[in-house]
CSV table of C-alpha atoms in Angstrom, one decimal:
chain,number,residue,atom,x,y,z
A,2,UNK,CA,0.2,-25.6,1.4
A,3,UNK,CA,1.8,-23.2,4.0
A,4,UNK,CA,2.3,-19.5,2.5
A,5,UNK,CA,5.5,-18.4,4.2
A,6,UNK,CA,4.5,-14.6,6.1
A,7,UNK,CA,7.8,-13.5,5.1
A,8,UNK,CA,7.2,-13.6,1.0
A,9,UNK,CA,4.7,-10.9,1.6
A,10,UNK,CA,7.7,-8.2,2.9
A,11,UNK,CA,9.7,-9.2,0.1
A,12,UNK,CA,10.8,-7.5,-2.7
A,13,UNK,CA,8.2,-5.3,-4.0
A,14,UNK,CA,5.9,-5.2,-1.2
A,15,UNK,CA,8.6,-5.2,1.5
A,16,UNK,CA,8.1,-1.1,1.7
A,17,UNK,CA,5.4,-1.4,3.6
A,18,UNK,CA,7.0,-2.6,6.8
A,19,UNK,CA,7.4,-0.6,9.3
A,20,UNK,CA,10.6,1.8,9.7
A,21,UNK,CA,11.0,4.6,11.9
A,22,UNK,CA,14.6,6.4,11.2
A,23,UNK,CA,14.8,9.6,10.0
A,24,UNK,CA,14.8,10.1,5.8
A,25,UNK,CA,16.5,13.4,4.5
A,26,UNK,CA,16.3,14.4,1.3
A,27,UNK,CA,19.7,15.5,0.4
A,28,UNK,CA,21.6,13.9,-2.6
A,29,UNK,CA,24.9,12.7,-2.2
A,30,UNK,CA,26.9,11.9,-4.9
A,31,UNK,CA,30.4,10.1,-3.7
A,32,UNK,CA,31.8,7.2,-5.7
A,33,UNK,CA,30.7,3.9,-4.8
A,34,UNK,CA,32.1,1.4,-2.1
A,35,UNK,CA,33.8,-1.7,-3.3
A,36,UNK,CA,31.5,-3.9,-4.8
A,37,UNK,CA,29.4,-1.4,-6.3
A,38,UNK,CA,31.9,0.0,-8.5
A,39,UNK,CA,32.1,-2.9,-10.0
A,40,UNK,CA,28.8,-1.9,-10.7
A,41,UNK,CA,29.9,1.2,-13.2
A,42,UNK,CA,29.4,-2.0,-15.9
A,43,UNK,CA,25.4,-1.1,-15.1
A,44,UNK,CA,26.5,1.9,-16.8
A,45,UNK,CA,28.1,0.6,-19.5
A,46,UNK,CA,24.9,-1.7,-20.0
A,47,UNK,CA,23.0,1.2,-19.9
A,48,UNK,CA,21.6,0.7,-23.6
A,49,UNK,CA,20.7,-2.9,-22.7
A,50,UNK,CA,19.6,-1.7,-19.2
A,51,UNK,CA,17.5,0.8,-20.0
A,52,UNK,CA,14.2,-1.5,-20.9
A,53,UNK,CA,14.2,-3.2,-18.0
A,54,UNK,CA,12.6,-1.0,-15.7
A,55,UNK,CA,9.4,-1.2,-17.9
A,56,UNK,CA,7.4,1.9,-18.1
A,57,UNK,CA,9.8,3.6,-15.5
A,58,UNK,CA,12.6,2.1,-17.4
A,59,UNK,CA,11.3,3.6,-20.8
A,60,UNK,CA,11.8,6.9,-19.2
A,61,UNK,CA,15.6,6.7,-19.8
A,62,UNK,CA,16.7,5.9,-16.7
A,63,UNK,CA,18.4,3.4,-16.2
A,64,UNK,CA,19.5,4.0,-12.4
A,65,UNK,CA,23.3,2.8,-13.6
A,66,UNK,CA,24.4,5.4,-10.4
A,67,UNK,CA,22.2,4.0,-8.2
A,68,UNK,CA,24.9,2.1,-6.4
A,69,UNK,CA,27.0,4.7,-6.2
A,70,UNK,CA,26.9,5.6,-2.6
A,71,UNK,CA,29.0,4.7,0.6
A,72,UNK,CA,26.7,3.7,3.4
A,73,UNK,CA,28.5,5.2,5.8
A,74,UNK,CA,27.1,8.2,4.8
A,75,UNK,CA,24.0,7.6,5.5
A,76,UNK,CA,23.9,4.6,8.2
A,77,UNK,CA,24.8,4.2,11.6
A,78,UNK,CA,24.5,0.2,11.9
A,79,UNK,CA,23.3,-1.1,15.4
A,80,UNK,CA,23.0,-4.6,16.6
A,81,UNK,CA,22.8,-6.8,13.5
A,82,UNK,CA,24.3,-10.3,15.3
A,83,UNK,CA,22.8,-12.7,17.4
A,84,UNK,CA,19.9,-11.2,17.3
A,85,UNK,CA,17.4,-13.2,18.5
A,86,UNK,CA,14.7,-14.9,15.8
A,87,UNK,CA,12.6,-17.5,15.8
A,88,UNK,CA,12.8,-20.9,13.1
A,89,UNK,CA,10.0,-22.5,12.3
A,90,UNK,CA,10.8,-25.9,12.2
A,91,UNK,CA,10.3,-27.5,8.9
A,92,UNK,CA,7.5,-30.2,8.0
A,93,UNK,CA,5.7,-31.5,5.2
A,94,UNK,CA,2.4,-32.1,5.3
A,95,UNK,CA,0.8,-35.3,3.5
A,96,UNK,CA,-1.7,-32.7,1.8
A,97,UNK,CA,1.8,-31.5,0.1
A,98,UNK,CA,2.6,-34.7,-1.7
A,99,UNK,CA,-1.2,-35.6,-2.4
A,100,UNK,CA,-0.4,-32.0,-4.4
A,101,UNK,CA,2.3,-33.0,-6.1
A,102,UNK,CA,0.9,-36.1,-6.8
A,103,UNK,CA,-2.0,-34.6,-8.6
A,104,UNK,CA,0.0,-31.7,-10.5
A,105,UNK,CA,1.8,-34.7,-12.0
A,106,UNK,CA,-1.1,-36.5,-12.9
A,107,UNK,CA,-2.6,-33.1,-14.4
A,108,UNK,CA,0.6,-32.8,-16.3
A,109,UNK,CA,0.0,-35.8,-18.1
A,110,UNK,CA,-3.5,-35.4,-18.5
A,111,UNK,CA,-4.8,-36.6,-21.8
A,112,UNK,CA,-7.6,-34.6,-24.0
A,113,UNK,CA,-10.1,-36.8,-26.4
A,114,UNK,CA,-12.6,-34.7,-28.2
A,115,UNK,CA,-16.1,-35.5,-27.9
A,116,UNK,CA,-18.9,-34.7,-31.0
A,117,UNK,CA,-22.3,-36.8,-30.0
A,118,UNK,CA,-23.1,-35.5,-26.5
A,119,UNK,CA,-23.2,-31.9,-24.9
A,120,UNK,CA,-20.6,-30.8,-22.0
A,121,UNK,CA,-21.0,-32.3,-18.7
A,122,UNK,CA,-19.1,-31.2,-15.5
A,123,UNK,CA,-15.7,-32.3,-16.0
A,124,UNK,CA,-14.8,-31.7,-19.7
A,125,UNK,CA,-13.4,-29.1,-21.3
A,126,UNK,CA,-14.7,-26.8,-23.6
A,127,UNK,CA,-13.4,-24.2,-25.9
A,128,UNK,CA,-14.6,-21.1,-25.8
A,129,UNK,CA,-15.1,-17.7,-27.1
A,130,UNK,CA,-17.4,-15.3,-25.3
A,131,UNK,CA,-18.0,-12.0,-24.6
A,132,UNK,CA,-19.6,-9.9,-21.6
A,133,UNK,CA,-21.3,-6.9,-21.6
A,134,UNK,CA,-22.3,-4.8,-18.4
A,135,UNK,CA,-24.1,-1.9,-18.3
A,136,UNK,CA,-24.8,-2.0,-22.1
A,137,UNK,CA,-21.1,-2.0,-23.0
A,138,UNK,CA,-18.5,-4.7,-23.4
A,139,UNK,CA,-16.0,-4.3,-20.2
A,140,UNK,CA,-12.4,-5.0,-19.9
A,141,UNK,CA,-11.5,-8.8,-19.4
A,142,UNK,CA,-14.5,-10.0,-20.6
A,143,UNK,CA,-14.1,-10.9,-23.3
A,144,UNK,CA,-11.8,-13.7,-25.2
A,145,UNK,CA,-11.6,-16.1,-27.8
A,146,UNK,CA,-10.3,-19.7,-28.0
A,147,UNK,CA,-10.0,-20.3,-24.6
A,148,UNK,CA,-10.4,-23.3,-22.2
A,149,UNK,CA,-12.1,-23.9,-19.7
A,150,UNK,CA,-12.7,-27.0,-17.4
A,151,UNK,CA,-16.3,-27.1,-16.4
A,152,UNK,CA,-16.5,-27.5,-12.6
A,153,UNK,CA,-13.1,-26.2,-12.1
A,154,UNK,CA,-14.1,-22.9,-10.5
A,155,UNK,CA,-12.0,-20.6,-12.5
A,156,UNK,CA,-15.2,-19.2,-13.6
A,157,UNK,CA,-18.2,-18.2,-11.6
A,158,UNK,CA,-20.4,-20.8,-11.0
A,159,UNK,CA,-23.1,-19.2,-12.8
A,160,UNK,CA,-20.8,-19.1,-15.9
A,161,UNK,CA,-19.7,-22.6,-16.1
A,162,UNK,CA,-23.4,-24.2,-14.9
A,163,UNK,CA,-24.7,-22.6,-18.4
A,164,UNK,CA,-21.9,-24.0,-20.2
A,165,UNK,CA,-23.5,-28.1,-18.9
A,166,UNK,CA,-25.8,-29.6,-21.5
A,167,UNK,CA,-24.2,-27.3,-24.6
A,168,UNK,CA,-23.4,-28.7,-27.5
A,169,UNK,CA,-20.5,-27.9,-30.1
A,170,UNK,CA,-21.3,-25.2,-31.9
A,171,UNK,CA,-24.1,-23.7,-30.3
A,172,UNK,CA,-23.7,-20.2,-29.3
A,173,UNK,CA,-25.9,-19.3,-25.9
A,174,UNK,CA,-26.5,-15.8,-23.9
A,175,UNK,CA,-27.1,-16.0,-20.2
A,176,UNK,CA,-26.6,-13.7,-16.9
A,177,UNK,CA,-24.0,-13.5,-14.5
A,178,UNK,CA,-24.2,-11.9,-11.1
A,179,UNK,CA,-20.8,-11.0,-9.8
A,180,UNK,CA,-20.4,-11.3,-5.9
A,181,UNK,CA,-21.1,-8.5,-3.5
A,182,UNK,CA,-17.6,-8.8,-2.8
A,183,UNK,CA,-15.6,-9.2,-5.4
A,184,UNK,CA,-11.9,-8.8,-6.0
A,185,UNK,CA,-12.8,-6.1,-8.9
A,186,UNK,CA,-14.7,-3.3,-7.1
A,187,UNK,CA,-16.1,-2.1,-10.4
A,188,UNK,CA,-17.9,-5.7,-10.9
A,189,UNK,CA,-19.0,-6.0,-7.4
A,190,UNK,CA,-23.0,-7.2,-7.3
A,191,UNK,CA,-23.4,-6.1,-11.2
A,192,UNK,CA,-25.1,-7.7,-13.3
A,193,UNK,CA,-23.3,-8.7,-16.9
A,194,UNK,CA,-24.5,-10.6,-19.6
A,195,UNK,CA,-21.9,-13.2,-21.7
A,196,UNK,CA,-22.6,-14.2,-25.3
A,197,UNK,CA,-20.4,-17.8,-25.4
A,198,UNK,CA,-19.3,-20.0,-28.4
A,199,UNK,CA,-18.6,-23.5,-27.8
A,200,UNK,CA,-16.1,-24.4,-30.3
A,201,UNK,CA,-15.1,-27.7,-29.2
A,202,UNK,CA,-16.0,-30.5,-26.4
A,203,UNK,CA,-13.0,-32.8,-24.8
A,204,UNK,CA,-13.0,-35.6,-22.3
A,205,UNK,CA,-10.4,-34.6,-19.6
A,206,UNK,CA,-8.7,-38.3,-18.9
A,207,UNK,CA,-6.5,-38.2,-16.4
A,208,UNK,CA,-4.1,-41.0,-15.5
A,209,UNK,CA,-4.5,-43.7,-13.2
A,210,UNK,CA,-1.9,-42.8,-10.7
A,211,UNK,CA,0.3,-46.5,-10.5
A,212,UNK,CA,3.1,-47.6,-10.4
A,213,UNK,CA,3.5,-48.3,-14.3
A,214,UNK,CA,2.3,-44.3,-14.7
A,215,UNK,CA,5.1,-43.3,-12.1
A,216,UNK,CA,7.7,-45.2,-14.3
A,217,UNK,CA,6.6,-44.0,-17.5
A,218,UNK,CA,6.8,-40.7,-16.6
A,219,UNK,CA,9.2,-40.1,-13.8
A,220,UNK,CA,12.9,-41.6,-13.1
A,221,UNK,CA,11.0,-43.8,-10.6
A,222,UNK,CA,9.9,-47.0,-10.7
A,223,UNK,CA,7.4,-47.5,-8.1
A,224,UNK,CA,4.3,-45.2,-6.2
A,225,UNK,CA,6.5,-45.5,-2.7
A,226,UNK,CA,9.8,-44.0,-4.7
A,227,UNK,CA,8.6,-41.2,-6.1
A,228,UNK,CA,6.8,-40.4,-2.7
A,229,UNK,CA,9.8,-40.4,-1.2
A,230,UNK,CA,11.7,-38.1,-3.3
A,231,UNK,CA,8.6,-36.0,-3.3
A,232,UNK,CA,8.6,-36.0,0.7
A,233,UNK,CA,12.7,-35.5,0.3
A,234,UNK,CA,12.1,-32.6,-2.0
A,235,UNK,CA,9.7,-30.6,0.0
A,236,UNK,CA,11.8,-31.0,3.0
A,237,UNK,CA,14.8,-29.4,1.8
A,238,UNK,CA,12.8,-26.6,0.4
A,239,UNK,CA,11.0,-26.6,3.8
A,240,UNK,CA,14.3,-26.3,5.3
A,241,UNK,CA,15.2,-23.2,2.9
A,242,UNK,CA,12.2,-21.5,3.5
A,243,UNK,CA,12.4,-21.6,7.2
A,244,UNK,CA,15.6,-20.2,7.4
A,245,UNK,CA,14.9,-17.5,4.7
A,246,UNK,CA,12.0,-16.9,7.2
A,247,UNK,CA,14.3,-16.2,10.1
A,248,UNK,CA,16.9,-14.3,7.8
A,249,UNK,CA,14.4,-12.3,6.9
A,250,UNK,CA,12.9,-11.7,10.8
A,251,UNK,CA,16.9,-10.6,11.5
A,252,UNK,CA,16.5,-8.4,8.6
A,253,UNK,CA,13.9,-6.4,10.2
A,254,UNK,CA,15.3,-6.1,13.3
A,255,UNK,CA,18.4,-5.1,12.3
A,256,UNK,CA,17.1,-2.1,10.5
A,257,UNK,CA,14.8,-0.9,13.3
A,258,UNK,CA,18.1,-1.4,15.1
A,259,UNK,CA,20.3,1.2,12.7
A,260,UNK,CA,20.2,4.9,12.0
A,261,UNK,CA,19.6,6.4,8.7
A,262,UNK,CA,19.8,9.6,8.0
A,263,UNK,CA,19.2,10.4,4.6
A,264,UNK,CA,19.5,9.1,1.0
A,265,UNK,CA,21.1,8.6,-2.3
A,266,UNK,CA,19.0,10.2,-4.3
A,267,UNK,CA,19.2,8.0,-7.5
A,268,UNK,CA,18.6,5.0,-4.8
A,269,UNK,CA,15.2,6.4,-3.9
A,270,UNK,CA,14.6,6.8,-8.3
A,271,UNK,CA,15.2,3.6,-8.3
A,272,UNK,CA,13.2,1.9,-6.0
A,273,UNK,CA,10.9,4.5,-7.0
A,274,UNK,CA,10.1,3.2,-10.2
A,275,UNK,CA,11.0,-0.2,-9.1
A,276,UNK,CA,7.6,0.0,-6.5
A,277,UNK,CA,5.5,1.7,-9.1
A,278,UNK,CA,6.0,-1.2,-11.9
A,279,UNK,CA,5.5,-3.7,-9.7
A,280,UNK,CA,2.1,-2.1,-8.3
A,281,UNK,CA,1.2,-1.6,-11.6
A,282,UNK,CA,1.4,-5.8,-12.1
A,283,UNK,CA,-0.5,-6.5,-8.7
A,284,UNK,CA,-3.2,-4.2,-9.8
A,285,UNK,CA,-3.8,-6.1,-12.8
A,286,UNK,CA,-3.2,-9.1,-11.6
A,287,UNK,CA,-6.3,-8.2,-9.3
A,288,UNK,CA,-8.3,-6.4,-12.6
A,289,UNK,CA,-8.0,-3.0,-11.1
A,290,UNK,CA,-6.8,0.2,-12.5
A,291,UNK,CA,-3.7,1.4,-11.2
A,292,UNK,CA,-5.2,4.6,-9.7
A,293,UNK,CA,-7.8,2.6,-8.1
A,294,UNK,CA,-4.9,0.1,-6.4
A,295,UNK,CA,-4.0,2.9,-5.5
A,296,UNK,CA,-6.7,4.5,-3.5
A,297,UNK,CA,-7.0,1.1,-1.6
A,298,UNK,CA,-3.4,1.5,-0.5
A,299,UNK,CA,-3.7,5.0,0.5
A,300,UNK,CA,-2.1,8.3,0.6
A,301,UNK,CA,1.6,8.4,-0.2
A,302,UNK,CA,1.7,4.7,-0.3
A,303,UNK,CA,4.4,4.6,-3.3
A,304,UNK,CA,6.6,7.4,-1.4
A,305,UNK,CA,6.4,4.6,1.8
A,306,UNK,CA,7.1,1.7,-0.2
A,307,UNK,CA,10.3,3.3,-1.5
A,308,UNK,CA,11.8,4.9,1.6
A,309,UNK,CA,10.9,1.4,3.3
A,310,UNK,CA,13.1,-0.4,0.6
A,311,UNK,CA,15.9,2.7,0.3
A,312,UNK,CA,16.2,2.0,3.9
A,313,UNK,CA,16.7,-1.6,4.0
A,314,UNK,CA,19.0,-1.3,1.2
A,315,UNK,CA,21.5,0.8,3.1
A,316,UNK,CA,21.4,-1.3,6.3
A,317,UNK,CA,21.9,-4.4,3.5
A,318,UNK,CA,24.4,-2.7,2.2
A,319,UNK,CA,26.3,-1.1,5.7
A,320,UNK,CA,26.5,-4.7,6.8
A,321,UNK,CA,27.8,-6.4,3.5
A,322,UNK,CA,30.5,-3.4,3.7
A,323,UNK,CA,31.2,-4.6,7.1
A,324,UNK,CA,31.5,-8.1,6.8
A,325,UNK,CA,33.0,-8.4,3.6
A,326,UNK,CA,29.4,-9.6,1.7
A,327,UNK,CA,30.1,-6.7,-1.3
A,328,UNK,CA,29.4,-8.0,-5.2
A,329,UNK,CA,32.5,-7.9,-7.4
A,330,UNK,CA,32.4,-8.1,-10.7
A,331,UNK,CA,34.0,-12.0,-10.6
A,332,UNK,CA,31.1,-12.4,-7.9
A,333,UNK,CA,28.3,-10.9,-9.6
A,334,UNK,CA,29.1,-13.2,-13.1
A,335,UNK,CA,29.1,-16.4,-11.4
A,336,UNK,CA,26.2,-15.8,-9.0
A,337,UNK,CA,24.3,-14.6,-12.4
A,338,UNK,CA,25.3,-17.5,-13.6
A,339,UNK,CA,24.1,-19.7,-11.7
A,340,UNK,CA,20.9,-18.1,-12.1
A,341,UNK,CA,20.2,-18.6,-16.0
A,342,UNK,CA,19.3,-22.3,-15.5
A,343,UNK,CA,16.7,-21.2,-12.6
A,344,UNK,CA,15.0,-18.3,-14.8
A,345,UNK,CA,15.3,-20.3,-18.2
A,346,UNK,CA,17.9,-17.8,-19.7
A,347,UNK,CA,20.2,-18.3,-22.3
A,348,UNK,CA,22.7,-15.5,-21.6
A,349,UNK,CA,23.7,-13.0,-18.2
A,350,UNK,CA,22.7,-10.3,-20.8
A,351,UNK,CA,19.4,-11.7,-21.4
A,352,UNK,CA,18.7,-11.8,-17.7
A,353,UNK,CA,20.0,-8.2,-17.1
A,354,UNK,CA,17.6,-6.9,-20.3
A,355,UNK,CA,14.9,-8.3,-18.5
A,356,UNK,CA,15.4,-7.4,-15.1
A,357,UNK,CA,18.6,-4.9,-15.1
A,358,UNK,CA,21.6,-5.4,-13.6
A,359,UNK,CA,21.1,-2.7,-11.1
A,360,UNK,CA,18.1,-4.8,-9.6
A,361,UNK,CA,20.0,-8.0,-9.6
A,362,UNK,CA,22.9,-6.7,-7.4
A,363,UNK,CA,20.6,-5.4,-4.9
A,364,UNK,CA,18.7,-8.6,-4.5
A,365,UNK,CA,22.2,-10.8,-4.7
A,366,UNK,CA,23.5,-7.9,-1.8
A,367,UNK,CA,20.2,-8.8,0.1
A,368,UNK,CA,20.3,-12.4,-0.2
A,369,UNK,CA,24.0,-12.6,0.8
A,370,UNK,CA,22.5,-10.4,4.2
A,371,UNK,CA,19.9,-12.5,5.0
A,372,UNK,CA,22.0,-15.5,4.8
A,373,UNK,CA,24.6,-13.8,7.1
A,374,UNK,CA,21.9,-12.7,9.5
A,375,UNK,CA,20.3,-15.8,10.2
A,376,UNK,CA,23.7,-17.5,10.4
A,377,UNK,CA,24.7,-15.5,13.3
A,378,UNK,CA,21.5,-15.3,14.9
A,379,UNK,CA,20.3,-16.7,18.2
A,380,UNK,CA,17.8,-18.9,16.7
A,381,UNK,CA,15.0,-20.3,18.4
A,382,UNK,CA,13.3,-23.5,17.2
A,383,UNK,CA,9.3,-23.5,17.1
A,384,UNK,CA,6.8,-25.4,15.9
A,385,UNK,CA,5.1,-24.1,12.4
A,386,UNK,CA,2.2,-23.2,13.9
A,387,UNK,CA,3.4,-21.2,16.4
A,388,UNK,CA,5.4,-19.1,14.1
A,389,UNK,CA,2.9,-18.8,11.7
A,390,UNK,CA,-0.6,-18.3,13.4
A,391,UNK,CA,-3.4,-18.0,12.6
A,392,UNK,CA,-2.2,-15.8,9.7
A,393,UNK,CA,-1.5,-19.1,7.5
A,394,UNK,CA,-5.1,-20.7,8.0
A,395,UNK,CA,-6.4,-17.5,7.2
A,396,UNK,CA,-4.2,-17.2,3.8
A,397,UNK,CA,-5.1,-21.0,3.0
A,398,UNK,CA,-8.9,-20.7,3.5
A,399,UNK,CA,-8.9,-17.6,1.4
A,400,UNK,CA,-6.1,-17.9,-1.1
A,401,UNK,CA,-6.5,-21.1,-2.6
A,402,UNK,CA,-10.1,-22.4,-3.9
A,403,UNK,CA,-11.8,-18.5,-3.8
A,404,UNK,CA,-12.6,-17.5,-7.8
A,405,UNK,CA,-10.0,-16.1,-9.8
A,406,UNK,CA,-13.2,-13.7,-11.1
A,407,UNK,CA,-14.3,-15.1,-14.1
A,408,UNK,CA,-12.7,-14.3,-17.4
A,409,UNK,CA,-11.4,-11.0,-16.8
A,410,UNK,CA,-8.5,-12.2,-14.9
A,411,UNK,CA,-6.1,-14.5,-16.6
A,412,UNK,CA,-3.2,-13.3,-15.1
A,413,UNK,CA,-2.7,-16.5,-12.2
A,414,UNK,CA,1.3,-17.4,-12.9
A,415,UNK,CA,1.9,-14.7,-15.5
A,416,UNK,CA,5.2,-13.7,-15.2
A,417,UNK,CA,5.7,-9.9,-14.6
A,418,UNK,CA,8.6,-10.2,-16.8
A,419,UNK,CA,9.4,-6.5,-15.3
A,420,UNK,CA,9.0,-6.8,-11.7
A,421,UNK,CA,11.9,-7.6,-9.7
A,422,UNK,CA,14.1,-10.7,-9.0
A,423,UNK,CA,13.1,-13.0,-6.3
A,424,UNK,CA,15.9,-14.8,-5.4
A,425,UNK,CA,14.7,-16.0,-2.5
A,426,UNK,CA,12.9,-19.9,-2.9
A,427,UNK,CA,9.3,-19.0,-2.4
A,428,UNK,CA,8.2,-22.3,-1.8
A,429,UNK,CA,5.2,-22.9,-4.4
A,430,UNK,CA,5.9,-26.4,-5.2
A,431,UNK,CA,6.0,-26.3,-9.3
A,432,UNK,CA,6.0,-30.1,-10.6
A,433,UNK,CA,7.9,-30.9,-7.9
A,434,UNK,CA,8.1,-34.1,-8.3
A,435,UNK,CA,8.6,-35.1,-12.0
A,436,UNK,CA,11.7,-35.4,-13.7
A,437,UNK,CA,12.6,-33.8,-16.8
């Protein structure tokens, strides 16, 4: 699966590109432009609001003034149009459907529980164990009722092999060496020993992958039909991500192409607490303290992260002033809207308690840019690979069959639930294929 280089700047992480213009520090207070005035309703939300910034939000603030700023204040814009970006040219990749083709078998996978043989590779088992390093139990590693497919490699090797040739019921101690190097520094080349129950024993069957299974469980009636909406599918989100990729290069260059001299204070709060929640997720998404993520990303790396985002923000929000991209309140309610059915939400307000209204209208203000940018760019077609490099291969080899540690890391497709809104398609093929 191609990993788009662009996700990485996005959002969250995008403080850490590189930005040169000037910062100061003064706070300027004027009423908002336009479309965030509209946003004084983030004020009046603020009682619904003020949870959503999760541990910064709990704080009590809610940033409802955070858009209440005119750009010109701070922003000089430069060249922002035809600028010129490459566009990776859209393919998909056989290896693409085989995935989809296999995450809709897995999907409909079928569990039969097995009582007069021990676990062999292939079943699963479920477990309850419990590791202990350095005489004490550590965090992650432990859990109850949990399963686990032996041979799938979301445990050490070392974990699942002592698992083979167990039988229900039987409760068994054994070592485990974590890696030298290991995403979890604290593990790295320890030694800890797991105390595991096996509770129960089931045959994985997964389908046969025909042309009866595709019509049983798709709007499809034949193998070569659901291929083809599969290879239709990936396309058009090929197609999105590619020019999200070249929005998102004009981004870039447009800031390093303005002046910005100074900020909105209760911007920089904002993205602030906004960087700080969501390191706090990719710190235990990797089973590290936050203090330790930290240290990794160095000195002043939160400070960086927000000025980097503050920054963008303003050129985002200098160009929607300019060419007539600003949120009103009709704008903001239909474009939330629309976004219920994509984030499984019931209500706008539902959506806003989660993520907060404040957060929404900068990403909707972002998106609106990027789409702007790349439509007046001067785009230049290449192939994937030359866009990408060898930054991709590297990402593939290393992203997709490494460990995810053993148990101390359940957090693969957890949802932060407080991070921010990604409104841009980030191209992880989910099901893609089946209907619902």
């Amino acid at each position: 699966m191609r990993r788009k280089k662009y996700l990485a700047a996005v959002l969250i992480l995008s403080g850490v590109m590189a930005f040169s213009a000037g910062c100061g520090n003064e706070k300027k207070e004027e009423k908002s432009v336009e479309d965030t005035a509209d946003q004084d309703t983030a004020g009046e939300d603020s009682e619904e609001n003020s949870g959503d910034q999760g541990e910064a939000g709990e704080t009590g603030n809610n940033h409802e003034n955070a858009l209440n700023f005119k750009s010109e204040d701070y922003v000089k814009l430069g060249e922002y149009k035809k600028l010129k970006v490459q566009y990776p040219v859209p393919e998909v990749l056989e290896e693409d459907v085989e995935y989809a083709v296999q995450e809709l078998q897995d999907e409909n996978k079928e569990y039969r529980e097995i009582t007069d043989r021990p676990a062999k590779e292939g079943d699963s088992v479920n477990i309850d164990y419990t590791g202990v390093m350095d005489g004490e139990e550590f965090e992650g590693g432990s859990d109850t009722d949990y399963e686990l497919v032996l041979g799938s490699g979301d445990f050490l090797e070392d974990f699942e092999n002592s698992l083979i040739g167990k039988n229900k019921g039987e409760t068994v101690t054994f070592p485990v060496t974590f890696p030298e190097e290991y995403f979890d520094s604290e593990a790295e080349g320890k030694q800890a020993e797991f105390t595991v129950t096996i509770n129960k024993i089931s045959e994985v069957i997964v389908p046969e992958y025909t042309d009866e299974f595709v019509a049983k469980v798709t709007d499809y009636k034949t193998v070569e039909e659901y291929e083809d909406y599969i290879r239709a599918d990936l396309m058009a989100t090929a197609q999105e991500e590619s020019a999200s990729a070249s929005g998102e290069d004009a981004l870039a260059m447009a800031v390093e192409n303005a002046e910005v001299d100074g900020y909105p204070q209760e911007l920089y709060d904002f993205y602030y607490d906004e960087t700080v929640e969501g390191y706090q997720f990719y710190a235990s998404l990797m089973g590290m303290e936050y203090e330790e993520f930290l240290e990794q990303l160095g000195d002043g790396a939160v400070e960086d992260a927000a000025i980097a985002q503050v920054n963008e923000y303003l050129v985002c929000q200098a160009i929607a002033e300019k060419e007539g991209l600003t949120v009103t309140e009709e704008g903001y309610q239909e474009e939330a809207q629309a976004l219920l059915e994509e984030y499984e939400y019931d209500t706008v307000e539902a959506l806003e308690a989660d993520y907060g209204k404040t957060s929404i209208i900068t990403q909707i203000v972002r998106s609106r840019v990027v789409n702007f940018l790349y439509e007046n760019a001067q785009v230049e077609e290449v192939s994937q690979d030359e866009y990408y490099g060898e930054d991709e291969e590297a990402d593939e080899e290393s992203g997709d069959g490494e460990e995810s540690g053993d148990s101390e890391l359940e957090a693969d497709g957890e949802e932060s639930g407080d991070g921010e809104l990604e409104l841009e398609i980030d191209g992880e093929e989910s099901g893609d294929g089946e209907q619902e």
